[in-house]
Tab-separated table of C-alpha atoms in Angstrom:
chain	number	residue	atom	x	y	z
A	1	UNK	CA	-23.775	120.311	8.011
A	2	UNK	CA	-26.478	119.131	10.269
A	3	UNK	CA	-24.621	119.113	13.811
A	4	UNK	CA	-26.516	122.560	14.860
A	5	UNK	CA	-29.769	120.807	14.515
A	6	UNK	CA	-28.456	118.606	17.465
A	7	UNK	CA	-26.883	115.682	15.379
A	8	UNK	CA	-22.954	115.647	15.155
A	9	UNK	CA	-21.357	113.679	13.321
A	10	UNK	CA	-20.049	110.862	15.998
A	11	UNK	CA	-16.646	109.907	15.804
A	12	UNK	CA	-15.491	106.929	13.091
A	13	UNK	CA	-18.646	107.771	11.561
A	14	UNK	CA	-18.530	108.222	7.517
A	15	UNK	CA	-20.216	111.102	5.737
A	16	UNK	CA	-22.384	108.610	4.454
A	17	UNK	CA	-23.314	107.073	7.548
A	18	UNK	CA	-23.938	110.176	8.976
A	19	UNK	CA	-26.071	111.612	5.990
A	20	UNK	CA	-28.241	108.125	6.038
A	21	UNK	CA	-28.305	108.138	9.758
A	22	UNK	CA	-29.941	111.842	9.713
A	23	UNK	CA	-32.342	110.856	6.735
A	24	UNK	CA	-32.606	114.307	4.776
A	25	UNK	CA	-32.525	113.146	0.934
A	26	UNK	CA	-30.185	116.508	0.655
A	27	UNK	CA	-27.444	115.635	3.021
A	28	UNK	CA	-27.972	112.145	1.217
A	29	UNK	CA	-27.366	113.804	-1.910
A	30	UNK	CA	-24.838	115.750	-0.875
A	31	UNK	CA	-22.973	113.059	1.002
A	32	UNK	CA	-22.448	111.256	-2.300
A	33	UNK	CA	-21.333	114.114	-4.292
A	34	UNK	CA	-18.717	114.482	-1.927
A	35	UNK	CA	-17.502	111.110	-1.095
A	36	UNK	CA	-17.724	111.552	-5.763
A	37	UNK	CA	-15.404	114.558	-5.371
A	38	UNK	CA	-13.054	113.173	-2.949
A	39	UNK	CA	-12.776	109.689	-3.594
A	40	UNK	CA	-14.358	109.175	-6.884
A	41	UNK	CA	-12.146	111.115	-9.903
A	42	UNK	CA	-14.038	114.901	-8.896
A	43	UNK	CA	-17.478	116.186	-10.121
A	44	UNK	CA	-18.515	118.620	-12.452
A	45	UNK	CA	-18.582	122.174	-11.973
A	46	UNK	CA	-22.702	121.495	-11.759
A	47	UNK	CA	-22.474	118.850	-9.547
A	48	UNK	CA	-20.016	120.951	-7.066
A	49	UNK	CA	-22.867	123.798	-7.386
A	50	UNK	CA	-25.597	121.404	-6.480
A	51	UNK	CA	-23.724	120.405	-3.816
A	52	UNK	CA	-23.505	123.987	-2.622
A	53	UNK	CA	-27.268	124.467	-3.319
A	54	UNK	CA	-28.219	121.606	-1.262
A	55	UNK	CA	-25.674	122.512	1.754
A	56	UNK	CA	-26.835	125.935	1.876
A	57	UNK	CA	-30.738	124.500	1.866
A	58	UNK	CA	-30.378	122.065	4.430
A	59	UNK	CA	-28.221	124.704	6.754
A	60	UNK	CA	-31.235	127.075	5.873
A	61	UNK	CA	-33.803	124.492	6.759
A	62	UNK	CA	-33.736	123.807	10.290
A	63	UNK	CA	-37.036	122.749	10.446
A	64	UNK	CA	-36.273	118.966	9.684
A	65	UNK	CA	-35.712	116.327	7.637
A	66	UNK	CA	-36.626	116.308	4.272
């Protein structure tokens, strides 16, 4: 999600590493809606749309962290 603003994910590394490592409150967000998808029993059909929202604004929102 946030490798074009010059931050891949390094190998090994967790999505939640990666999401905390990079600092944006949305790819935190998002990183635990996943990892609550995958690994956790699945998410709602408004959690998987938030998670959508917040993809799409930090992919939108180059302009850093927030």
């Amino acid at each position: 999600m946030l490798s074009r603003q010059g931050r891949p994910r390094a190998e090994g590394e967790t999505v939640r590493q990666y999401a905390e490592a990079v600092g944006d409150r949305r790819a935190r967000r998002a990183a635990r809606l996943y990892e609550q998808a995958v690994y956790g029993g699945g998410v709602s059909e408004a959690e998987a749309d938030e998670a959508v929202s917040l993809a799409d604004s930090v992919v939108s929102n180059r302009g850093g962290p927030a």
